Short mmCIF file of C-alpha atoms in Angstrom, two decimals:
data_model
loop_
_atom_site.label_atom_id
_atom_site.label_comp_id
_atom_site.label_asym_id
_atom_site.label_seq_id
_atom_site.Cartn_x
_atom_site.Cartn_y
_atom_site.Cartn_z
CA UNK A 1 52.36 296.13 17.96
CA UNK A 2 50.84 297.90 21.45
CA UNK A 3 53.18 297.01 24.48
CA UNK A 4 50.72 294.51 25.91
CA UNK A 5 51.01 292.37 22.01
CA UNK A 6 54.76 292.47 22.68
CA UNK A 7 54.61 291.09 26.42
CA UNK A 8 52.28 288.41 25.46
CA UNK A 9 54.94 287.66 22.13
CA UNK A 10 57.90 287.52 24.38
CA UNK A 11 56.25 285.47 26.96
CA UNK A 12 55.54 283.01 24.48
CA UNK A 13 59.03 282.65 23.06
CA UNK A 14 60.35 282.34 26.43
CA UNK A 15 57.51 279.51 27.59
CA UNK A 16 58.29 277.89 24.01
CA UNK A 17 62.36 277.72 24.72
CA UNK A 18 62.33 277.51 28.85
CA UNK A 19 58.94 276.63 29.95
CA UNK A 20 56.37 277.97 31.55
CA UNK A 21 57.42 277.07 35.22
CA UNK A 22 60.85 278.45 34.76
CA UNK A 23 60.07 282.32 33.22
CA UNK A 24 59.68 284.66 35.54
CA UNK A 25 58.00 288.37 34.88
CA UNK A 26 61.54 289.98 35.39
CA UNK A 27 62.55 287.60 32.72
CA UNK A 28 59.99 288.52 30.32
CA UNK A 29 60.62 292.46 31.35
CA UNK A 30 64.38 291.63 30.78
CA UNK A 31 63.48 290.26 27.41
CA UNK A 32 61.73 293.02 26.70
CA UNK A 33 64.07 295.85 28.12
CA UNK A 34 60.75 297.40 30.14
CA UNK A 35 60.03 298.56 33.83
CA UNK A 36 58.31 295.69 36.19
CA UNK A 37 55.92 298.98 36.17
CA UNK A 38 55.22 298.81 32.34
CA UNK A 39 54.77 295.10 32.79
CA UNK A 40 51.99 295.56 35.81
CA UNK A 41 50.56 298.88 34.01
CA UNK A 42 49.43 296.02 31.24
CA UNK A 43 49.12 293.29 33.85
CA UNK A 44 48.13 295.02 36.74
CA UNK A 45 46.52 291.40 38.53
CA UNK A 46 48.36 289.64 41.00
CA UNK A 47 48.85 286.51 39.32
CA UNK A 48 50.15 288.16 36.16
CA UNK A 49 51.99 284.71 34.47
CA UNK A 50 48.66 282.77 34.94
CA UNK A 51 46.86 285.97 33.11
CA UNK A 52 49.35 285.89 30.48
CA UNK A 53 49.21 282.05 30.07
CA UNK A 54 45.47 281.85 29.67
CA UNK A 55 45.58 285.21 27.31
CA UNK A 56 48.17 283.02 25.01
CA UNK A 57 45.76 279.99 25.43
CA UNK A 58 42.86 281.87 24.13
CA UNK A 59 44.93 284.07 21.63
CA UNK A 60 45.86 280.22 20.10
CA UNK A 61 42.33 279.09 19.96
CA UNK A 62 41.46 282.56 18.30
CA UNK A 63 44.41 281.97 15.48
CA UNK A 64 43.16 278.40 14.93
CA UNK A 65 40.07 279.36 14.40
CA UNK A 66 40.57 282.01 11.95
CA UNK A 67 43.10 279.77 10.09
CA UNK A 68 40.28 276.93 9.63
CA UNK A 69 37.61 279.23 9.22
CA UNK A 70 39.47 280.42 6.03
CA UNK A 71 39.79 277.12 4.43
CA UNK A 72 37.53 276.46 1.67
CA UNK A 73 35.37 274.03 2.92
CA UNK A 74 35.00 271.45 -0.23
CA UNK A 75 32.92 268.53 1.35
CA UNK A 76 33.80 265.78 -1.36
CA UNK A 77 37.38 266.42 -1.09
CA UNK A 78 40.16 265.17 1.78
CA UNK A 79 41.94 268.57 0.94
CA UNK A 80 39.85 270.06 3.52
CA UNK A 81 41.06 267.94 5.94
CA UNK A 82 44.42 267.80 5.40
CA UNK A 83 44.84 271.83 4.89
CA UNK A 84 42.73 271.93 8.52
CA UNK A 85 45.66 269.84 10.21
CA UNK A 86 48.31 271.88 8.43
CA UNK A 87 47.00 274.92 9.94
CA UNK A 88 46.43 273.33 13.47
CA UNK A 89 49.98 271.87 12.96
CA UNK A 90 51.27 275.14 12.26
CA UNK A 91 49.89 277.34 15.57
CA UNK A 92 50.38 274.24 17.63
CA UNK A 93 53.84 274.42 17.08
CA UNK A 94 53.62 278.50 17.74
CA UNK A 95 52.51 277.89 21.22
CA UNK A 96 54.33 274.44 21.66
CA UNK A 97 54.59 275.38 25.38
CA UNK A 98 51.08 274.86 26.06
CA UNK A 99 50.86 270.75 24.99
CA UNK A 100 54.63 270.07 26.38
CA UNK A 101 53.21 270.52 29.85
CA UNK A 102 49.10 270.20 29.22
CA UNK A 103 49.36 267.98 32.61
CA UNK A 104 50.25 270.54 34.92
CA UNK A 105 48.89 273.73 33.04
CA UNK A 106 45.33 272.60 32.78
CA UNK A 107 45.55 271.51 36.44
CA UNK A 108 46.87 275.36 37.39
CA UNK A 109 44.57 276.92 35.19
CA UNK A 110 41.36 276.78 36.14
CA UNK A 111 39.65 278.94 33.35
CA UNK A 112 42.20 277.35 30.59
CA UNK A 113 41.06 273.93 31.94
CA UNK A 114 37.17 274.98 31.14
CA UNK A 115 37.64 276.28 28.19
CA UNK A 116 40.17 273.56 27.08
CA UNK A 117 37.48 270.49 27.92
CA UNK A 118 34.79 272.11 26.01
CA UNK A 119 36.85 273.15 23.19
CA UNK A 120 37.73 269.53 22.69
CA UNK A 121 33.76 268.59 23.00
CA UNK A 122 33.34 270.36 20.34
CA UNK A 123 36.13 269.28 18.32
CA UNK A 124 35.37 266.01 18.55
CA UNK A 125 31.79 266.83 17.12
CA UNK A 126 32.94 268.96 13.94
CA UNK A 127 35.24 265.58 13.48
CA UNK A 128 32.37 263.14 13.53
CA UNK A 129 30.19 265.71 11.36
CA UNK A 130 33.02 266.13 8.82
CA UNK A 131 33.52 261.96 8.73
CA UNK A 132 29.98 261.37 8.24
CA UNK A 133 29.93 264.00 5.59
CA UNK A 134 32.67 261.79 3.80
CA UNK A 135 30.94 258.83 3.82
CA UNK A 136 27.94 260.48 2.49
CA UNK A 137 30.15 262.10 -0.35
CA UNK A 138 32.50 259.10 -1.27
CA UNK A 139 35.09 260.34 0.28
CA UNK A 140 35.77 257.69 2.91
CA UNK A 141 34.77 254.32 2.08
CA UNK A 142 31.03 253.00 3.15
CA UNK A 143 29.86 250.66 5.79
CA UNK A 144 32.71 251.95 8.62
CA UNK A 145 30.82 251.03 11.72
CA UNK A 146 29.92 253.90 14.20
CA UNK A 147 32.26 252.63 17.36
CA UNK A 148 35.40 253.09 14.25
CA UNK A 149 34.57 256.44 13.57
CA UNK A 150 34.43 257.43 17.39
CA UNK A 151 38.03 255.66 17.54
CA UNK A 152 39.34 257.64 15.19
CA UNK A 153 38.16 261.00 16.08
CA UNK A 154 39.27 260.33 19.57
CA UNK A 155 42.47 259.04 18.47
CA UNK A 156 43.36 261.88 16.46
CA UNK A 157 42.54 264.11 19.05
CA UNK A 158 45.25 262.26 21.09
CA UNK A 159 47.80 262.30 18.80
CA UNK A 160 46.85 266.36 18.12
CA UNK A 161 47.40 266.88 21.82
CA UNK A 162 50.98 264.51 22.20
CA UNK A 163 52.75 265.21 18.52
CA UNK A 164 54.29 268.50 20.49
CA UNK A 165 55.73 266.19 23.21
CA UNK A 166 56.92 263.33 20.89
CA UNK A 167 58.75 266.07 18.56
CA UNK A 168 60.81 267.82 21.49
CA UNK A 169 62.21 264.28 22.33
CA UNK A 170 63.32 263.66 18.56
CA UNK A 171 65.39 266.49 18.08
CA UNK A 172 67.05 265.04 14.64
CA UNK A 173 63.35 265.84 12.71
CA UNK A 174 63.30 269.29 12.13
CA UNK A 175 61.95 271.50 9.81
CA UNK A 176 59.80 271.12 7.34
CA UNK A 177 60.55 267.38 7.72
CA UNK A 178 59.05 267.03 11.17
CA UNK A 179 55.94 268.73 9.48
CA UNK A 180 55.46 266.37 7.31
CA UNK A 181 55.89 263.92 9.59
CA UNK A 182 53.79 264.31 12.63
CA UNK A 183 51.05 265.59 9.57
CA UNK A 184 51.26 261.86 8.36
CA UNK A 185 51.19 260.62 11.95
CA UNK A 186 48.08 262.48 12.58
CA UNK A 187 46.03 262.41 8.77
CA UNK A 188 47.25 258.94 8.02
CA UNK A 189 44.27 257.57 10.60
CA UNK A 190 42.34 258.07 7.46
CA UNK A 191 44.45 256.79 5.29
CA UNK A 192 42.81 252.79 5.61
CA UNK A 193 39.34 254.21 5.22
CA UNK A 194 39.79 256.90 1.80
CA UNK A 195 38.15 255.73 -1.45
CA UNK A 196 40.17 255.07 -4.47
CA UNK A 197 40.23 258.56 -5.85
CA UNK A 198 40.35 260.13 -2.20
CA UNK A 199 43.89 258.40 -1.67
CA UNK A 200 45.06 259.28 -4.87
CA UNK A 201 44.07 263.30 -3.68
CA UNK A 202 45.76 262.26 -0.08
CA UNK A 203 49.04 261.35 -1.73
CA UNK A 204 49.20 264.32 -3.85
CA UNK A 205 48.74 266.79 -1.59
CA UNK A 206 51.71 264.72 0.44
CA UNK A 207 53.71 264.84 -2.76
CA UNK A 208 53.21 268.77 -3.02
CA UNK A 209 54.09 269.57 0.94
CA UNK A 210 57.17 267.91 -0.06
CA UNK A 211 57.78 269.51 -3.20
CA UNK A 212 57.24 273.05 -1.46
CA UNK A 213 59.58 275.10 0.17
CA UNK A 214 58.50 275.81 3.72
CA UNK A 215 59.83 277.83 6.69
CA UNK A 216 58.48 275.85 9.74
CA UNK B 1 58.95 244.11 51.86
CA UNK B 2 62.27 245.68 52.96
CA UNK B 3 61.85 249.88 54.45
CA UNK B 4 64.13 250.60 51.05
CA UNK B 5 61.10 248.59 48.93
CA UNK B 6 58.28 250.56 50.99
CA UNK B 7 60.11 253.59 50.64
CA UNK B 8 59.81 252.99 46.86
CA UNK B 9 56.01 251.79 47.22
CA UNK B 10 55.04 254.97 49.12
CA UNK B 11 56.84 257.35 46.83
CA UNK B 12 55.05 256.14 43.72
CA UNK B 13 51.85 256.20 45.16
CA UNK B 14 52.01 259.76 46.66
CA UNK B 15 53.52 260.62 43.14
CA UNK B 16 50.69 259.58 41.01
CA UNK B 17 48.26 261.34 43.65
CA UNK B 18 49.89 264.48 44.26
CA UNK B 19 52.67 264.85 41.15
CA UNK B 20 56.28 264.47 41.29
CA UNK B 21 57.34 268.07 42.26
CA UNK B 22 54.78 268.61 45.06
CA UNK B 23 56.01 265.75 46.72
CA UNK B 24 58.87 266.55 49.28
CA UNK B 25 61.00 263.60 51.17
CA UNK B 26 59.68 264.90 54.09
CA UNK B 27 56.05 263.71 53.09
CA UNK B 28 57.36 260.23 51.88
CA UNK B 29 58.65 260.26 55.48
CA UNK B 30 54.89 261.00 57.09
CA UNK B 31 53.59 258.78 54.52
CA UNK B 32 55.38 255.74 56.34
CA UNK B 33 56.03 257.05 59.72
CA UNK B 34 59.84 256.95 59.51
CA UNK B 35 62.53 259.41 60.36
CA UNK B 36 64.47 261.49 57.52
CA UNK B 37 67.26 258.98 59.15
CA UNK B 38 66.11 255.92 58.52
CA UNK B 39 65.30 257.56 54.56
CA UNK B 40 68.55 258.33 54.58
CA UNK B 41 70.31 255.18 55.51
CA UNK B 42 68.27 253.89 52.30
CA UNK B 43 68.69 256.61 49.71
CA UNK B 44 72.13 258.24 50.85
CA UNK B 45 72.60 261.20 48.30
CA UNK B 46 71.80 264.59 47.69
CA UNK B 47 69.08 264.41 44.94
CA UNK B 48 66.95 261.24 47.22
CA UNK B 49 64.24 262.59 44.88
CA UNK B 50 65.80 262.26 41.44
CA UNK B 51 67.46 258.78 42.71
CA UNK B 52 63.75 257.13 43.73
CA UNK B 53 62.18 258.55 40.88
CA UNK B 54 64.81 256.75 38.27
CA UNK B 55 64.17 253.83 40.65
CA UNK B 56 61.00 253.80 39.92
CA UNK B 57 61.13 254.28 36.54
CA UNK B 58 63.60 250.96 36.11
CA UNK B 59 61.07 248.96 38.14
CA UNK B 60 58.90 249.67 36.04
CA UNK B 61 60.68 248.82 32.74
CA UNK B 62 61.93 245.47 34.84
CA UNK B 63 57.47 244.52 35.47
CA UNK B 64 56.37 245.48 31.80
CA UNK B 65 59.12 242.96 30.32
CA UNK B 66 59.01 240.51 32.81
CA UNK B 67 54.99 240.39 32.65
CA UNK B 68 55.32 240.51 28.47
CA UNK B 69 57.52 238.04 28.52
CA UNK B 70 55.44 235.85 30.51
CA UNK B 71 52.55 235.69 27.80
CA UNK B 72 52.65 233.01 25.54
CA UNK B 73 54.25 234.02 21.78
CA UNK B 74 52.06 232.80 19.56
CA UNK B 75 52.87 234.32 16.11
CA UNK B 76 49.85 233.25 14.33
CA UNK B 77 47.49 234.99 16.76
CA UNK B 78 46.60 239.02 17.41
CA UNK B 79 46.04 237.46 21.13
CA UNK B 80 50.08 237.46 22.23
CA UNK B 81 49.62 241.81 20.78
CA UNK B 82 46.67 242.25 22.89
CA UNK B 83 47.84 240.90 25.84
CA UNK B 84 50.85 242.69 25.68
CA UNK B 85 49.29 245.95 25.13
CA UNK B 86 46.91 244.94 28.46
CA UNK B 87 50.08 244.03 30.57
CA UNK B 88 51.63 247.65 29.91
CA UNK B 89 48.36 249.05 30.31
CA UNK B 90 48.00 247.90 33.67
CA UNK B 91 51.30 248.78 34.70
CA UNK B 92 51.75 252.39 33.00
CA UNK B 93 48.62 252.81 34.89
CA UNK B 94 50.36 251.79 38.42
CA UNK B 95 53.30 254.03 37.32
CA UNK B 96 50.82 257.60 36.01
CA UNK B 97 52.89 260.20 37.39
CA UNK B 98 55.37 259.42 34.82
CA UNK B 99 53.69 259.69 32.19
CA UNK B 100 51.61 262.64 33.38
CA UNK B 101 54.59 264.49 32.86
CA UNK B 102 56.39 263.21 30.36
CA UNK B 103 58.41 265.55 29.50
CA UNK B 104 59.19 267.42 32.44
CA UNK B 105 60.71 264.41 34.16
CA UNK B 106 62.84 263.27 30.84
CA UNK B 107 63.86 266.97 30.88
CA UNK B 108 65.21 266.84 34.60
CA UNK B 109 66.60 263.09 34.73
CA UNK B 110 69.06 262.73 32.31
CA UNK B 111 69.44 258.63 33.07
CA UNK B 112 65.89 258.23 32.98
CA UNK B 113 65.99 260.06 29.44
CA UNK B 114 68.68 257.78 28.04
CA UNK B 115 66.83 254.76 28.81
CA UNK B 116 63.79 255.90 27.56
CA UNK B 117 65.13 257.13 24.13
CA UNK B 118 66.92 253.34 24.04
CA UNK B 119 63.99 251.74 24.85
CA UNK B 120 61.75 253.46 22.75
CA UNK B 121 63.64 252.56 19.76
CA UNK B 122 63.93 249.01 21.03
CA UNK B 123 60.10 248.50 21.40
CA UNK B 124 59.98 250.33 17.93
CA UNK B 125 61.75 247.29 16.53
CA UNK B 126 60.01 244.71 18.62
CA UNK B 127 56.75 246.49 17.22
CA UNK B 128 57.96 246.44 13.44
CA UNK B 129 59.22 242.93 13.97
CA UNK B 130 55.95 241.83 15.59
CA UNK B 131 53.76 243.29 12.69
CA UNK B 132 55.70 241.53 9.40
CA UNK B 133 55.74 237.95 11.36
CA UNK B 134 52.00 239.13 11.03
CA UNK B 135 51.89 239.70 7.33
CA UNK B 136 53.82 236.37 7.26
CA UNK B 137 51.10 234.68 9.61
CA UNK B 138 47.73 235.87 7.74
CA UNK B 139 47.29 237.75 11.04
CA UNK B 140 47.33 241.46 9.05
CA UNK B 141 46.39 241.80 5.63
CA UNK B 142 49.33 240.87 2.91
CA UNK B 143 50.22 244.54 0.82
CA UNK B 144 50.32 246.82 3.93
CA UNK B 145 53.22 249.15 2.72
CA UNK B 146 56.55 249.96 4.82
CA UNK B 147 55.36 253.41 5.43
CA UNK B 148 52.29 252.25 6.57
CA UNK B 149 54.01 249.84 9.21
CA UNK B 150 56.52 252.71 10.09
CA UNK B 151 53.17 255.09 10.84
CA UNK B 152 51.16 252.65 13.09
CA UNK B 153 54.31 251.69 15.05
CA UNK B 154 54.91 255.43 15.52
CA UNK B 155 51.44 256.31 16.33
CA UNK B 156 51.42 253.16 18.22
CA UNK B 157 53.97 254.54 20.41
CA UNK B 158 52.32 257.87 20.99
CA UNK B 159 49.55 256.64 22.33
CA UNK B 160 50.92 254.77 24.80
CA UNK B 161 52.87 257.37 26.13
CA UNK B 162 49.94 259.60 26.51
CA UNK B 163 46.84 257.90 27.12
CA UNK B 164 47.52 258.55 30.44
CA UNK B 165 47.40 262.07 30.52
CA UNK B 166 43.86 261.76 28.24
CA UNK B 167 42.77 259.62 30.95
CA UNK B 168 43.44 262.12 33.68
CA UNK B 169 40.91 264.29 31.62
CA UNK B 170 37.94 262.48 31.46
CA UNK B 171 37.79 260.97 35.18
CA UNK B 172 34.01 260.20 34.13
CA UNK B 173 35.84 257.37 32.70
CA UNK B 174 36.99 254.54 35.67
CA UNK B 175 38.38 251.37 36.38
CA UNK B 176 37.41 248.70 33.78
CA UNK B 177 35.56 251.42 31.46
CA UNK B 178 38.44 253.31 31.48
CA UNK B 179 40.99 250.17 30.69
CA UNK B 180 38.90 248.96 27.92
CA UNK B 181 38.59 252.07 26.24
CA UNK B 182 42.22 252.59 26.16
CA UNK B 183 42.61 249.21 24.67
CA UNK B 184 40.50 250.24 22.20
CA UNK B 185 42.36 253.40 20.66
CA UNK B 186 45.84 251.64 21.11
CA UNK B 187 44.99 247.99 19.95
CA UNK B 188 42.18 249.39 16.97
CA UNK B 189 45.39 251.16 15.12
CA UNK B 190 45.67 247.69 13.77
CA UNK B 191 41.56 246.90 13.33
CA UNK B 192 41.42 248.15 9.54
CA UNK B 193 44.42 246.17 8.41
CA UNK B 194 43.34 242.41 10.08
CA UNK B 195 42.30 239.52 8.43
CA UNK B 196 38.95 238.34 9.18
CA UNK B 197 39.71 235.30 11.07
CA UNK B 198 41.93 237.72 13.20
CA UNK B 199 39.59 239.99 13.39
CA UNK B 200 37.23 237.65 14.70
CA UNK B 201 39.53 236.94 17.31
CA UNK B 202 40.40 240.50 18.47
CA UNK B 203 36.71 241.11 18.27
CA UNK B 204 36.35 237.93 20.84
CA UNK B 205 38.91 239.01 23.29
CA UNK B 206 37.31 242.66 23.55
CA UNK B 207 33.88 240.95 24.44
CA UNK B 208 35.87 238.91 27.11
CA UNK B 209 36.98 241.61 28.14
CA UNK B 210 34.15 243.18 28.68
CA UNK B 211 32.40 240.24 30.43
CA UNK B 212 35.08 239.81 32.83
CA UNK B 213 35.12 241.37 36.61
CA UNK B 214 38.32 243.17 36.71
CA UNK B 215 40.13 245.68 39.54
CA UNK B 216 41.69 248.50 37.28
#
């Protein structure tokens, strides 16, 4: 790991636990046992927490990306879907930070703020694509009107963007238990709408998670 | 209106313009062209800022039930869950700033964050409540399981508390537009599981809505 992958580590374990507001770059050089020149040698701008918050923002999007991308994409199965959310679920919680103050860092961050809105533009397309693509393969059940299917895809979006918030202020639900169940807050939307054998698929892949050991 | 109740008025305006931290006492002071004295003589202690805001946020708690308890219970109706949902709407909309950031202002008000952990769980068993005198009613489908209930209560709950901040995203959104479509991704949770006489009726209310000139 170069010096520059270990500031940007530390920074976000430090955002995660205190918050972005709160870390200073003297905290994060404290962390990291380093000079304040070592730190501006990598991050030599003047605004060096905003760099390092929008490097962590993209870095995210990067790791999400990758982590989808490597799903087999099987269109007449829910698995797809489900194993998408898992790995969202997963680097979400990696870079909790960002969504327990989305308010106030998208309206500091300029550049995040741009990228952020037309990341979820396109989100919300491969959503609708991917729901269509169920209907059409028996996946979800026919006849769900167009005006539902923009609910849900905007809904889910919501709930992607709030689960980090909603977990921080139920600290009992740790673990692999508050995996499984912000994952069945979020992938149960579809849960009214799956075909006979597409629940049946839903629940087992529920049943597994639970059945698996899992260091979250 | 007393100075004490203006005070109040002109905090949680310049709050949900300008956010809670920005905001000094000093501008609540321009705001209504009063001396820090006068302030003072109102809100006596050291932390005047944490003080109005936990204020603010009881006053609001005191409007939502005292406007949902207003509405006519009718049990065997999804009007008395609609309303209810447009009554908090319209005042977590008066009251943004808290919910823009959520968790910041739980984080740094520990009152505030006791009564909103209470009342969370209280609503959560008003909600669950609400929804099996449904089942009872013909309202929702009979055969909706317990996990089911547990899940759209929950999600029920997340949206509420964040719609806000979704809202602040898409300003292209406004005024009615803006309140209907919120209605929409809170109030369609329970769309799939209605009966169809309900559904007629939730159907009816959203085209009222729609038809109606309203100040949001």
């Amino acid at each position: 790991m170069t010096l520059k992958e270990k500031i940007l580590e530390a920074s976000r374990e430090l955002f995660n636990t205190e918050g972005v507001k709160k870390v200073t770059v003297r905290d994060i050089c404290n962390q990291l046992k380093i000079s304040p020149g070592s730190f501006s040698y990598h991050f030599p701008d003047k605004d060096k927490k905003e760099k390092i918050v929008t490097s962590l923002y993209k870095m995210m999007l990067g790791e999400i990306m990758e982590l989808v991308a490597a799903i087999p994409r099987d269109d007449a199965s829910v698995i797809y879907f489900l194993e998408s959310h898992k790995q969202l679920f997963i680097v979400q919680k990696k870079y909790k930070f960002f969504y327990l103050n989305l308010f106030d860092i998208l309206n500091s961050h300029a550049e995040i703020k741009a990228i952020y809105l037309q990341n979820i533009q396109m989100e919300r397309q491969m959503a609708k694509q991917l729901l269509e693509l169920y209907v059409q393969k028996g996946v979800l059940k026919a006849g769900i009107e167009a005006r539902q299917f923009e609910r849900l895809v905007n809904v889910g979006q919501m709930l992607n963007n709030s689960w980090a918030i909603d977990a921080e202020l139920h600290p009992q639900r740790t673990g692999k238990e508050q995996f499984i169940y912000y994952m069945n807050i979020c992938c149960g939307l579809l849960e009214p709408y799956l075909t006979e054998p597409s629940l049946a698929e839903y629940q087992a892949y529920f049943e597994a998670l639970e059945a698996q050991p899992m260091n979250y």
